[in-house]
PDB file of C-alpha atoms in Angstrom:
ATOM      1  CA  MET A 844      -7.533  10.895  -4.284  1.00 84.00           C
ATOM      2  CA  LYS A 845      -9.695   8.302  -5.989  1.00 90.00           C
ATOM      3  CA  ILE A 846     -10.736   5.094  -4.198  1.00 91.00           C
ATOM      4  CA  VAL A 847      -9.419   2.049  -6.083  1.00 90.00           C
ATOM      5  CA  ALA A 848      -9.456  -0.795  -3.488  1.00 92.00           C
ATOM      6  CA  LYS A 849      -7.426  -3.307  -5.566  1.00 93.00           C
ATOM      7  CA  PRO A 850      -5.496  -6.237  -4.073  1.00 94.00           C
ATOM      8  CA  ILE A 851      -1.750  -5.934  -4.752  1.00 95.00           C
ATOM      9  CA  ASP A 852       1.500  -7.840  -4.244  1.00 96.00           C
ATOM     10  CA  VAL A 853       3.842  -6.016  -1.859  1.00 97.00           C
ATOM     11  CA  LEU A 854       7.470  -6.423  -0.878  1.00 97.00           C
ATOM     12  CA  ALA A 855       7.683  -5.249   2.742  1.00 97.00           C
ATOM     13  CA  LYS A 856       9.993  -5.429   5.716  1.00 97.00           C
ATOM     14  CA  PHE A 857       8.805  -6.093   9.260  1.00 95.00           C
ATOM     15  CA  ASN A 858      10.342  -4.887  12.516  1.00 95.00           C
ATOM     16  CA  LYS A 859      10.675  -7.002  15.678  1.00 96.00           C
ATOM     17  CA  GLU A 860       7.152  -6.052  16.810  1.00 92.00           C
ATOM     18  CA  GLY A 861       5.670  -7.269  13.504  1.00 90.00           C
ATOM     19  CA  VAL A 862       4.895  -3.833  12.070  1.00 92.00           C
ATOM     20  CA  PRO A 863       5.289  -3.803   8.255  1.00 95.00           C
ATOM     21  CA  THR A 864       6.883  -1.113   6.096  1.00 96.00           C
ATOM     22  CA  PRO A 865       6.168  -1.323   2.339  1.00 97.00           C
ATOM     23  CA  ILE A 866       9.175  -1.175  -0.003  1.00 97.00           C
ATOM     24  CA  LYS A 867       7.602  -1.751  -3.446  1.00 96.00           C
ATOM     25  CA  PHE A 868       4.407  -3.149  -4.921  1.00 96.00           C
ATOM     26  CA  LYS A 869       3.012  -4.532  -8.178  1.00 94.00           C
ATOM     27  CA  ILE A 870      -0.271  -3.517  -9.745  1.00 90.00           C
ATOM     28  CA  VAL A 871      -1.928  -4.511 -13.018  1.00 85.00           C
ATOM     29  CA  GLY A 872      -1.984  -1.489 -15.331  1.00 75.00           C
ATOM     30  CA  GLU A 873      -4.427  -0.467 -18.053  1.00 75.00           C
ATOM     31  CA  ALA A 874      -2.883  -2.762 -20.701  1.00 78.00           C
ATOM     32  CA  GLU A 875      -3.073  -5.818 -18.375  1.00 80.00           C
ATOM     33  CA  ALA A 876       0.674  -5.485 -17.739  1.00 86.00           C
ATOM     34  CA  GLU A 877       2.132  -5.624 -14.235  1.00 89.00           C
ATOM     35  CA  VAL A 878       3.749  -2.375 -13.146  1.00 89.00           C
ATOM     36  CA  ALA A 879       6.232  -2.347 -10.239  1.00 93.00           C
ATOM     37  CA  ILE A 880       6.222   0.845  -8.152  1.00 94.00           C
ATOM     38  CA  LYS A 881       8.907   1.623  -5.572  1.00 96.00           C
ATOM     39  CA  VAL A 882       7.672   3.326  -2.397  1.00 97.00           C
ATOM     40  CA  ASP A 883       9.829   6.447  -2.153  1.00 96.00           C
ATOM     41  CA  ARG A 884       8.483   7.695   1.190  1.00 96.00           C
ATOM     42  CA  VAL A 885       6.045   6.542   3.863  1.00 97.00           C
ATOM     43  CA  LEU A 886       4.346   9.743   5.035  1.00 97.00           C
ATOM     44  CA  THR A 887       2.109   8.298   7.780  1.00 97.00           C
ATOM     45  CA  ARG A 888       1.273   4.940   9.352  1.00 97.00           C
ATOM     46  CA  GLU A 889      -1.970   4.516  11.314  1.00 96.00           C
ATOM     47  CA  LEU A 890      -3.727   1.566  12.929  1.00 95.00           C
ATOM     48  CA  GLU A 891      -7.447   1.454  12.076  1.00 93.00           C
ATOM     49  CA  LYS A 892     -10.144  -0.858  13.378  1.00 94.00           C
ATOM     50  CA  LEU A 893     -13.007  -1.063  10.893  1.00 85.00           C
ATOM     51  CA  ALA A 894     -15.851  -3.543  11.466  1.00 87.00           C
ATOM     52  CA  GLY A 895     -13.637  -5.502  13.874  1.00 87.00           C
ATOM     53  CA  ASN A 896     -10.765  -5.816  11.374  1.00 90.00           C
ATOM     54  CA  LYS A 897      -7.457  -4.248  12.383  1.00 94.00           C
ATOM     55  CA  MET A 898      -5.621  -2.644   9.472  1.00 95.00           C
ATOM     56  CA  PHE A 899      -2.499  -0.573   9.051  1.00 96.00           C
ATOM     57  CA  ILE A 900      -3.024   2.381   6.712  1.00 97.00           C
ATOM     58  CA  PHE A 901       0.088   3.728   5.011  1.00 98.00           C
ATOM     59  CA  ARG A 902       0.029   7.068   3.211  1.00 98.00           C
ATOM     60  CA  CYS A 903       2.956   6.877   0.788  1.00 97.00           C
ATOM     61  CA  GLN A 904       4.565   8.924  -1.963  1.00 97.00           C
ATOM     62  CA  SER A 905       6.198   7.700  -5.187  1.00 96.00           C
ATOM     63  CA  ALA A 906       7.150   8.876  -8.644  1.00 94.00           C
ATOM     64  CA  ILE A 907       4.682   7.142 -10.978  1.00 88.00           C
ATOM     65  CA  ASN A 908       5.304   7.792 -14.690  1.00 85.00           C
ATOM     66  CA  GLY A 909       7.479  10.767 -13.748  1.00 89.00           C
ATOM     67  CA  VAL A 910       4.796  12.391 -11.556  1.00 94.00           C
ATOM     68  CA  GLU A 911       4.973  12.478  -7.734  1.00 95.00           C
ATOM     69  CA  LYS A 912       1.779  10.893  -6.395  1.00 95.00           C
ATOM     70  CA  VAL A 913       0.427  10.327  -2.891  1.00 96.00           C
ATOM     71  CA  TYR A 914      -1.548   7.125  -2.311  1.00 96.00           C
ATOM     72  CA  GLU A 915      -2.812   4.872   0.498  1.00 97.00           C
ATOM     73  CA  LEU A 916      -1.945   1.226   1.066  1.00 97.00           C
ATOM     74  CA  LYS A 917      -3.838  -0.929   3.569  1.00 96.00           C
ATOM     75  CA  TYR A 918      -2.538  -4.070   5.284  1.00 96.00           C
ATOM     76  CA  GLY A 919      -5.001  -6.376   7.079  1.00 95.00           C
ATOM     77  CA  LEU A 920      -3.451  -7.834  10.236  1.00 93.00           C
ATOM     78  CA  GLU A 921      -5.771 -10.862  10.414  1.00 92.00           C
ATOM     79  CA  THR A 922      -5.795 -11.603   6.664  1.00 93.00           C
ATOM     80  CA  CYS A 923      -2.166 -10.573   5.909  1.00 94.00           C
ATOM     81  CA  LYS A 924      -3.359  -9.041   2.618  1.00 96.00           C
ATOM     82  CA  TRP A 925      -2.363  -5.752   1.011  1.00 97.00           C
ATOM     83  CA  MET A 926      -4.650  -3.374  -0.866  1.00 95.00           C
ATOM     84  CA  LEU A 927      -4.077  -0.219  -2.894  1.00 95.00           C
ATOM     85  CA  PHE A 928      -6.916   1.802  -1.410  1.00 95.00           C
ATOM     86  CA  LYS A 929      -6.575   5.352  -2.778  1.00 94.00           C
ATOM     87  CA  ILE A 930      -4.483   6.927  -5.498  1.00 88.00           C
TER      88      ILE A 930
END
């Protein structure tokens, strides 16, 4: 997987404890067009503490342009921001 580290817009649902689950996200493609990608499966969810910042790391799988790809999304608990980290 290649590290991308781009901020993204995510549609997510939260459980009663406040733990998010991504449903779909938007990313700006090569032609400066927004591409919406549906999260087909969340493979793993981990809580990471890096430099004092707590983040959820989601390893997900989706069909992107007809090809099944595995990628990582990160959600910062203090900042409430999403990032496409690896694809």
